[in-house]
């Protein structure tokens, strides 16, 4: 577009996407990242498998039924790299309230949200990702990111005063997530025939939980932007709560839309679970598409090994037929971040 000057990413990122949409601004420059007309044809609609994790927690199920769910879990994680967790025991009302908490936060006036704003290079707080490397695209979304566990990593100055029940609700959800991560980590180990505590031991006593509320504004040109660019997570795994469709998972060369299921938690493997499972579980590439009319909230809980803790493939998964494919690594999330900012995956950095 001759004659149209595009501000640099730093300048664009000084404004929130939500503000731009309210002001009627069109996306421009690095926000324009889609040129994949052909990929519309390759969007598929097969549902992500659902696994009833209640059977791993209660002991009320028969051995056959439990084995069947374990097999489903293993098969979903080695093909899709994710599954919809049902039977998690979190009341539907709490899931609704957590999503609502996100909505209410973003619906506040800018002056209120700005009290929790992060600077460009920080992670915790309200804003967008730090400025990516030259030539990388920007996401058509706003975020609010908080570290939750271990508690000493919390920065309470960034915990909103409004809505007033924010702190209570977040603490309640954190407790539920600790419980769910324990069930999921143990079940994943059992599904691979390993000692049920092996992944928990790798995550360590100081395993981290961090939450990201993602707000995806509508966009007049959803064909040109993405709410979140294609990426794989650097976490151990991520537990996603969503209210509307928009998330897509890459599998077999196609984008698969994750249907909305307000009662389910979408459990998605990050690169570190791919490493610990020696490649048996896949860390899937995923993205979020924008909608012309509708906004969307998602709440992602990142579960990541303790800071400074070395992780690596479980020995029990390595054999003559299944040689080690990953090295031991530590603070992989930082390695991941370096590549993410270049628009690249990081997993190769952990390969032997
Ligand atoms: O919004 C979503 O559903 C996915 C969010 C996500 O992939 C992330 O925060 O890493
Ligand atoms: Fe993600």
Short mmCIF file of C-alpha atoms and ligand atoms in Angstrom, two decimals:
data_model
loop_
_atom_site.label_atom_id
_atom_site.label_comp_id
_atom_site.label_asym_id
_atom_site.label_seq_id
_atom_site.Cartn_x
_atom_site.Cartn_y
_atom_site.Cartn_z
CA UNK A 1 0.00 0.00 0.00
CA UNK A 2 2.09 2.89 -1.29
CA UNK A 3 1.91 6.05 0.79
CA UNK A 4 0.49 4.38 3.92
CA UNK A 5 3.01 4.50 6.70
CA UNK A 6 2.84 1.72 9.26
CA UNK A 7 3.95 2.47 12.81
CA UNK A 8 6.56 0.07 14.23
CA UNK A 9 5.42 -2.78 16.47
CA UNK A 10 6.52 -0.90 19.63
CA UNK A 11 4.12 1.91 18.78
CA UNK A 12 1.28 -0.42 17.80
CA UNK A 13 1.72 -2.34 21.06
CA UNK A 14 1.38 0.83 23.12
CA UNK A 15 -2.35 0.60 22.39
CA UNK A 16 -4.56 -2.33 23.30
CA UNK A 17 -6.40 -4.17 20.53
CA UNK A 18 -9.65 -3.68 22.43
CA UNK A 19 -9.08 0.13 22.30
CA UNK A 20 -8.36 -0.02 18.59
CA UNK A 21 -11.60 -1.91 17.97
CA UNK A 22 -13.63 0.56 20.03
CA UNK A 23 -12.03 3.42 18.07
CA UNK A 24 -12.94 1.67 14.80
CA UNK A 25 -9.30 1.20 13.72
CA UNK A 26 -8.63 -1.33 10.97
CA UNK A 27 -5.83 -3.85 11.52
CA UNK A 28 -2.61 -2.87 9.80
CA UNK A 29 1.11 -3.60 9.49
CA UNK A 30 2.29 -6.54 11.62
CA UNK A 31 -1.28 -7.39 12.63
CA UNK A 32 -1.84 -8.58 9.07
CA UNK A 33 -0.44 -12.07 9.16
CA UNK A 34 -2.78 -14.37 7.27
CA UNK A 35 -2.30 -15.18 3.66
CA UNK A 36 -3.55 -18.70 3.88
CA UNK A 37 -6.69 -18.73 1.73
CA UNK A 38 -6.01 -22.33 0.94
CA UNK A 39 -6.03 -23.30 4.58
CA UNK A 40 -9.76 -22.63 4.81
CA UNK A 41 -10.24 -25.85 2.83
CA UNK A 42 -8.05 -27.70 5.24
CA UNK A 43 -10.11 -26.84 8.32
CA UNK A 44 -11.72 -29.93 9.77
CA UNK A 45 -14.34 -30.50 12.39
CA UNK A 46 -13.52 -33.79 14.10
CA UNK A 47 -14.06 -33.47 17.85
CA UNK A 48 -11.14 -33.58 20.27
CA UNK A 49 -11.45 -36.80 22.33
CA UNK A 50 -13.03 -36.53 25.76
CA UNK A 51 -11.59 -38.43 28.72
CA UNK A 52 -13.38 -38.86 32.03
CA UNK A 53 -10.63 -38.11 34.54
CA UNK A 54 -13.11 -38.72 37.38
CA UNK A 55 -12.38 -42.40 37.02
CA UNK A 56 -8.73 -41.86 37.98
CA UNK A 57 -9.62 -39.87 41.05
CA UNK A 58 -12.46 -41.71 42.74
CA UNK A 59 -11.65 -45.40 42.55
CA UNK A 60 -15.36 -46.09 41.94
CA UNK A 61 -14.75 -47.44 38.47
CA UNK A 62 -13.97 -51.00 37.55
CA UNK A 63 -10.43 -51.93 36.51
CA UNK A 64 -11.61 -52.46 32.89
CA UNK A 65 -13.31 -49.09 32.73
CA UNK A 66 -10.28 -47.35 34.16
CA UNK A 67 -7.99 -49.13 31.69
CA UNK A 68 -10.23 -48.04 28.85
CA UNK A 69 -9.99 -44.36 29.91
CA UNK A 70 -6.20 -44.70 30.31
CA UNK A 71 -5.94 -46.04 26.76
CA UNK A 72 -8.11 -43.19 25.49
CA UNK A 73 -5.87 -40.73 27.31
CA UNK A 74 -2.69 -42.18 25.83
CA UNK A 75 -4.13 -42.34 22.34
CA UNK A 76 -5.44 -38.72 22.46
CA UNK A 77 -2.13 -37.40 23.73
CA UNK A 78 -0.04 -39.28 21.18
CA UNK A 79 -2.19 -38.14 18.24
CA UNK A 80 -3.90 -34.86 19.12
CA UNK A 81 -1.61 -33.83 21.97
CA UNK A 82 -4.68 -32.74 23.90
CA UNK A 83 -7.97 -34.00 25.31
CA UNK A 84 -11.13 -32.64 26.81
CA UNK A 85 -11.14 -33.46 30.51
CA UNK A 86 -14.57 -34.34 31.83
CA UNK A 87 -15.39 -35.56 35.32
CA UNK A 88 -12.81 -33.15 36.78
CA UNK A 89 -15.00 -32.34 39.77
CA UNK A 90 -14.87 -28.55 39.40
CA UNK A 91 -18.39 -27.14 39.77
CA UNK A 92 -19.78 -25.73 36.50
CA UNK A 93 -20.58 -22.55 38.43
CA UNK A 94 -16.89 -22.00 39.26
CA UNK A 95 -15.86 -22.52 35.62
CA UNK A 96 -18.49 -19.97 34.62
CA UNK A 97 -17.34 -17.51 37.28
CA UNK A 98 -13.69 -17.76 36.25
CA UNK A 99 -14.58 -16.98 32.63
CA UNK A 100 -16.83 -14.18 33.87
CA UNK A 101 -13.97 -12.83 35.96
CA UNK A 102 -11.95 -12.48 32.79
CA UNK A 103 -14.83 -10.78 30.98
CA UNK A 104 -15.42 -8.34 33.78
CA UNK A 105 -11.75 -7.46 33.94
CA UNK A 106 -11.54 -6.61 30.25
CA UNK A 107 -14.89 -4.80 30.26
CA UNK A 108 -13.58 -2.22 32.72
CA UNK A 109 -12.55 1.23 31.49
CA UNK A 110 -8.97 1.57 30.30
CA UNK A 111 -8.03 3.73 33.31
CA UNK A 112 -8.93 0.88 35.63
CA UNK A 113 -7.12 -1.82 33.63
CA UNK A 114 -4.05 0.40 33.24
CA UNK A 115 -3.43 0.12 36.97
CA UNK A 116 -2.33 -3.46 36.27
CA UNK A 117 -0.49 -2.75 33.04
CA UNK A 118 2.86 -4.38 32.41
CA UNK A 119 5.75 -2.73 30.65
CA UNK A 120 6.70 -4.03 27.22
CA UNK A 121 9.36 -6.39 28.51
CA UNK A 122 7.53 -7.84 31.50
CA UNK A 123 5.33 -10.90 31.55
CA UNK A 124 3.05 -10.39 34.54
CA UNK A 125 0.22 -7.91 34.20
CA UNK A 126 -2.17 -6.53 31.62
CA UNK A 127 -1.08 -5.95 28.04
CA UNK A 128 0.34 -7.95 25.16
CA UNK A 129 3.39 -10.13 24.61
CA UNK A 130 6.70 -8.25 24.61
CA UNK A 131 7.69 -6.82 21.21
CA UNK A 132 8.64 -9.74 18.96
CA UNK A 133 11.62 -9.81 16.65
CA UNK A 134 11.56 -7.72 13.49
CA UNK A 135 9.20 -9.10 10.88
CA UNK A 136 7.05 -11.13 13.30
CA UNK A 137 3.33 -10.60 13.44
CA UNK A 138 1.24 -9.26 16.32
CA UNK A 139 -1.78 -11.01 17.82
CA UNK A 140 -5.25 -9.50 17.63
CA UNK A 141 -5.82 -9.96 21.36
CA UNK A 142 -5.11 -8.61 24.83
CA UNK A 143 -3.89 -10.54 27.85
CA UNK A 144 -3.73 -10.45 31.57
CA UNK A 145 -1.05 -12.76 32.97
CA UNK A 146 -0.44 -13.61 36.64
CA UNK A 147 1.86 -16.05 38.39
CA UNK A 148 0.04 -18.05 41.07
CA UNK A 149 2.21 -20.89 42.40
CA UNK A 150 4.63 -21.02 44.19
CA UNK A 151 2.98 -18.28 46.18
CA UNK A 152 6.18 -16.26 46.56
CA UNK A 153 6.02 -15.57 42.82
CA UNK A 154 2.72 -13.73 43.19
CA UNK A 155 2.76 -10.01 42.67
CA UNK A 156 -0.33 -8.89 44.55
CA UNK A 157 0.06 -5.32 43.28
CA UNK A 158 -1.18 -6.70 39.97
CA UNK A 159 -4.20 -8.49 41.45
CA UNK A 160 -7.24 -6.36 40.66
CA UNK A 161 -9.24 -4.66 43.39
CA UNK A 162 -12.23 -4.89 41.04
CA UNK A 163 -14.22 -7.03 40.70
CA UNK A 164 -14.00 -7.49 44.46
CA UNK A 165 -14.24 -11.27 44.41
CA UNK A 166 -11.26 -11.56 42.02
CA UNK A 167 -8.77 -12.70 44.67
CA UNK A 168 -11.09 -15.22 46.29
CA UNK A 169 -12.13 -16.74 42.98
CA UNK A 170 -8.59 -16.94 41.69
CA UNK A 171 -7.43 -18.67 44.85
CA UNK A 172 -10.28 -21.15 44.62
CA UNK A 173 -9.53 -21.91 40.99
CA UNK A 174 -5.81 -22.30 41.79
CA UNK A 175 -6.60 -24.93 44.44
CA UNK A 176 -8.76 -26.79 41.93
CA UNK A 177 -5.97 -26.64 39.35
CA UNK A 178 -3.47 -28.10 41.84
CA UNK A 179 -5.86 -31.01 42.33
CA UNK A 180 -6.50 -31.48 38.60
CA UNK A 181 -2.80 -31.32 37.67
CA UNK A 182 -2.09 -34.04 40.21
CA UNK A 183 -4.78 -36.31 38.77
CA UNK A 184 -3.73 -35.60 35.17
CA UNK A 185 0.01 -36.04 35.82
CA UNK A 186 -0.55 -39.35 37.59
CA UNK A 187 -2.96 -40.63 34.94
CA UNK A 188 -0.61 -39.75 32.12
CA UNK A 189 2.15 -41.71 33.82
CA UNK A 190 -0.15 -44.71 34.38
CA UNK A 191 -1.28 -44.62 30.75
CA UNK A 192 2.36 -45.16 29.76
CA UNK A 193 2.89 -47.98 32.26
CA UNK A 194 5.12 -45.82 34.47
CA UNK A 195 5.16 -45.17 38.20
CA UNK A 196 2.26 -42.77 38.71
CA UNK A 197 4.40 -40.21 40.53
CA UNK A 198 7.17 -39.94 37.96
CA UNK A 199 5.93 -36.84 36.14
CA UNK A 200 4.98 -35.12 39.40
CA UNK A 201 8.54 -35.74 40.59
CA UNK A 202 9.91 -34.15 37.42
CA UNK A 203 7.67 -31.10 37.83
CA UNK A 204 9.09 -30.86 41.35
CA UNK A 205 7.90 -29.53 44.69
CA UNK A 206 8.11 -26.02 43.31
CA UNK A 207 6.10 -26.70 40.13
CA UNK A 208 4.60 -23.51 38.79
CA UNK A 209 1.09 -22.45 37.92
CA UNK A 210 0.45 -19.24 36.01
CA UNK A 211 -2.79 -17.98 34.55
CA UNK A 212 -3.42 -16.01 31.39
CA UNK A 213 -6.77 -14.44 30.65
CA UNK A 214 -6.91 -13.92 26.89
CA UNK A 215 -9.37 -11.44 25.41
CA UNK A 216 -9.99 -11.74 21.67
CA UNK A 217 -11.76 -8.68 20.27
CA UNK A 218 -13.81 -9.05 17.11
CA UNK A 219 -12.11 -7.96 13.89
CA UNK A 220 -13.61 -6.48 10.73
CA UNK A 221 -11.08 -8.54 8.73
CA UNK A 222 -10.81 -11.95 10.41
CA UNK A 223 -9.37 -13.24 7.15
CA UNK A 224 -6.25 -11.11 7.69
CA UNK A 225 -5.43 -11.42 11.38
CA UNK A 226 -5.07 -14.07 14.07
CA UNK A 227 -6.14 -13.77 17.69
CA UNK A 228 -3.06 -15.83 18.53
CA UNK A 229 -0.41 -16.93 16.07
CA UNK A 230 0.38 -20.63 15.55
CA UNK A 231 2.58 -21.88 18.36
CA UNK A 232 3.21 -24.78 20.71
CA UNK A 233 3.28 -24.10 24.43
CA UNK A 234 6.55 -24.04 26.39
CA UNK A 235 4.81 -25.32 29.52
CA UNK A 236 4.63 -28.84 30.82
CA UNK A 237 1.01 -28.70 29.88
CA UNK A 238 -1.74 -26.11 29.73
CA UNK A 239 -5.34 -26.31 30.93
CA UNK A 240 -7.66 -24.12 28.89
CA UNK A 241 -11.11 -22.88 29.68
CA UNK A 242 -12.93 -21.22 26.80
CA UNK A 243 -16.30 -19.66 26.21
CA UNK A 244 -16.56 -19.45 22.42
CA UNK A 245 -15.03 -21.28 19.48
CA UNK A 246 -11.83 -19.88 18.00
CA UNK A 247 -9.07 -22.24 19.14
CA UNK A 248 -7.73 -24.54 16.43
CA UNK A 249 -5.36 -27.47 16.80
CA UNK A 250 -3.04 -28.57 14.01
CA UNK A 251 -3.22 -32.29 13.29
CA UNK A 252 -2.50 -34.28 10.11
CA UNK A 253 -1.90 -31.10 8.11
CA UNK A 254 -5.26 -29.58 9.03
CA UNK A 255 -6.60 -27.05 11.50
CA UNK A 256 -9.23 -28.59 13.75
CA UNK A 257 -11.61 -26.26 15.55
CA UNK A 258 -12.07 -27.08 19.23
CA UNK A 259 -15.80 -27.09 19.80
CA UNK A 260 -17.15 -25.23 22.72
CA UNK A 261 -17.87 -27.33 25.72
CA UNK A 262 -18.35 -25.10 28.76
CA UNK A 263 -18.06 -28.03 31.16
CA UNK A 264 -14.76 -29.36 29.82
CA UNK A 265 -11.19 -28.37 30.52
CA UNK A 266 -9.03 -28.64 27.45
CA UNK A 267 -5.73 -30.19 28.56
CA UNK A 268 -3.04 -29.46 25.99
CA UNK A 269 0.51 -30.81 26.10
CA UNK A 270 3.36 -28.32 26.12
CA UNK A 271 6.82 -29.08 24.78
CA UNK A 272 8.05 -30.20 28.21
CA UNK A 273 5.59 -33.11 28.35
CA UNK A 274 6.71 -34.11 24.86
CA UNK A 275 10.26 -34.17 26.23
CA UNK A 276 9.40 -36.08 29.42
CA UNK A 277 7.39 -38.65 27.46
CA UNK A 278 10.31 -39.02 25.01
CA UNK A 279 8.07 -37.90 22.15
CA UNK A 280 5.16 -40.26 22.87
CA UNK A 281 2.88 -37.35 23.78
CA UNK A 282 2.76 -34.55 21.22
CA UNK A 283 2.88 -30.86 21.96
CA UNK A 284 0.47 -29.65 19.28
CA UNK A 285 0.70 -26.44 17.28
CA UNK A 286 -2.41 -24.38 17.88
CA UNK A 287 -3.74 -20.92 17.06
CA UNK A 288 -6.79 -18.74 17.65
CA UNK A 289 -8.80 -17.26 14.78
CA UNK A 290 -10.74 -14.01 15.08
CA UNK A 291 -14.42 -13.52 14.44
CA UNK A 292 -16.04 -10.58 12.69
CA UNK A 293 -18.77 -10.05 15.28
CA UNK A 294 -18.01 -11.96 18.41
CA UNK A 295 -15.42 -11.49 21.12
CA UNK A 296 -13.99 -14.42 23.05
CA UNK A 297 -12.45 -15.10 26.46
CA UNK A 298 -10.14 -17.95 27.28
CA UNK A 299 -8.35 -18.72 30.51
CA UNK A 300 -5.12 -20.66 30.11
CA UNK A 301 -3.43 -22.20 33.16
CA UNK A 302 0.22 -23.07 32.46
CA UNK A 303 1.68 -25.87 34.54
CA UNK A 304 5.46 -25.79 34.34
CA UNK A 305 8.33 -27.54 36.15
CA UNK A 306 10.03 -25.82 39.06
CA UNK A 307 12.49 -23.07 38.15
CA UNK A 308 15.99 -24.48 37.65
CA UNK A 309 14.83 -28.11 37.73
CA UNK A 310 16.25 -30.48 35.17
CA UNK A 311 13.70 -32.54 33.26
CA UNK A 312 14.14 -35.23 30.63
CA UNK A 313 12.65 -38.35 29.10
CA UNK A 314 11.48 -40.96 31.59
CA UNK A 315 14.01 -43.83 31.59
CA UNK A 316 11.16 -46.36 31.50
CA UNK A 317 10.23 -45.13 28.03
CA UNK A 318 13.66 -45.62 26.53
CA UNK A 319 14.59 -48.91 24.91
CA UNK A 320 16.29 -50.36 21.86
CA UNK A 321 13.14 -49.78 19.82
CA UNK A 322 12.46 -46.42 21.38
CA UNK A 323 15.82 -44.64 21.72
CA UNK A 324 16.15 -41.43 23.65
CA UNK A 325 15.18 -38.50 21.43
CA UNK A 326 15.50 -35.66 23.93
CA UNK A 327 18.28 -34.49 26.23
CA UNK A 328 17.85 -33.37 29.79
CA UNK A 329 17.04 -29.66 29.87
CA UNK A 330 16.28 -27.06 32.48
CA UNK A 331 14.33 -23.82 32.33
CA UNK A 332 13.10 -24.90 28.91
CA UNK A 333 10.37 -22.26 29.04
CA UNK A 334 13.09 -19.59 28.60
CA UNK A 335 14.59 -21.42 25.60
CA UNK A 336 11.09 -21.72 24.17
CA UNK A 337 10.44 -18.02 24.62
CA UNK A 338 13.60 -17.05 22.69
CA UNK A 339 12.43 -19.02 19.68
CA UNK A 340 8.78 -17.96 20.04
CA UNK A 341 9.80 -14.35 19.57
CA UNK A 342 11.38 -15.34 16.26
CA UNK A 343 8.19 -17.18 15.23
CA UNK A 344 9.90 -20.58 15.62
CA UNK A 345 9.38 -23.77 17.58
CA UNK A 346 12.03 -24.64 20.17
CA UNK A 347 11.75 -28.40 20.54
CA UNK A 348 14.73 -29.11 18.30
CA UNK A 349 16.92 -27.39 20.89
CA UNK A 350 16.14 -30.28 23.27
CA UNK A 351 16.77 -33.06 20.77
CA UNK A 352 19.79 -35.34 21.24
O1 LIG B 1 -7.30 -18.96 23.69
C1 LIG B 1 -7.09 -20.17 23.63
O2 LIG B 1 -8.01 -20.98 23.55
C2 LIG B 1 -5.69 -20.72 23.61
C3 LIG B 1 -4.71 -19.88 24.36
C4 LIG B 1 -3.30 -20.34 24.16
O3 LIG B 1 -3.00 -21.15 23.31
C5 LIG B 1 -2.25 -19.80 25.02
O4 LIG B 1 -2.54 -18.89 25.83
O5 LIG B 1 -1.09 -20.29 24.90
FE1 LIG B 2 -0.99 -21.91 23.61
#
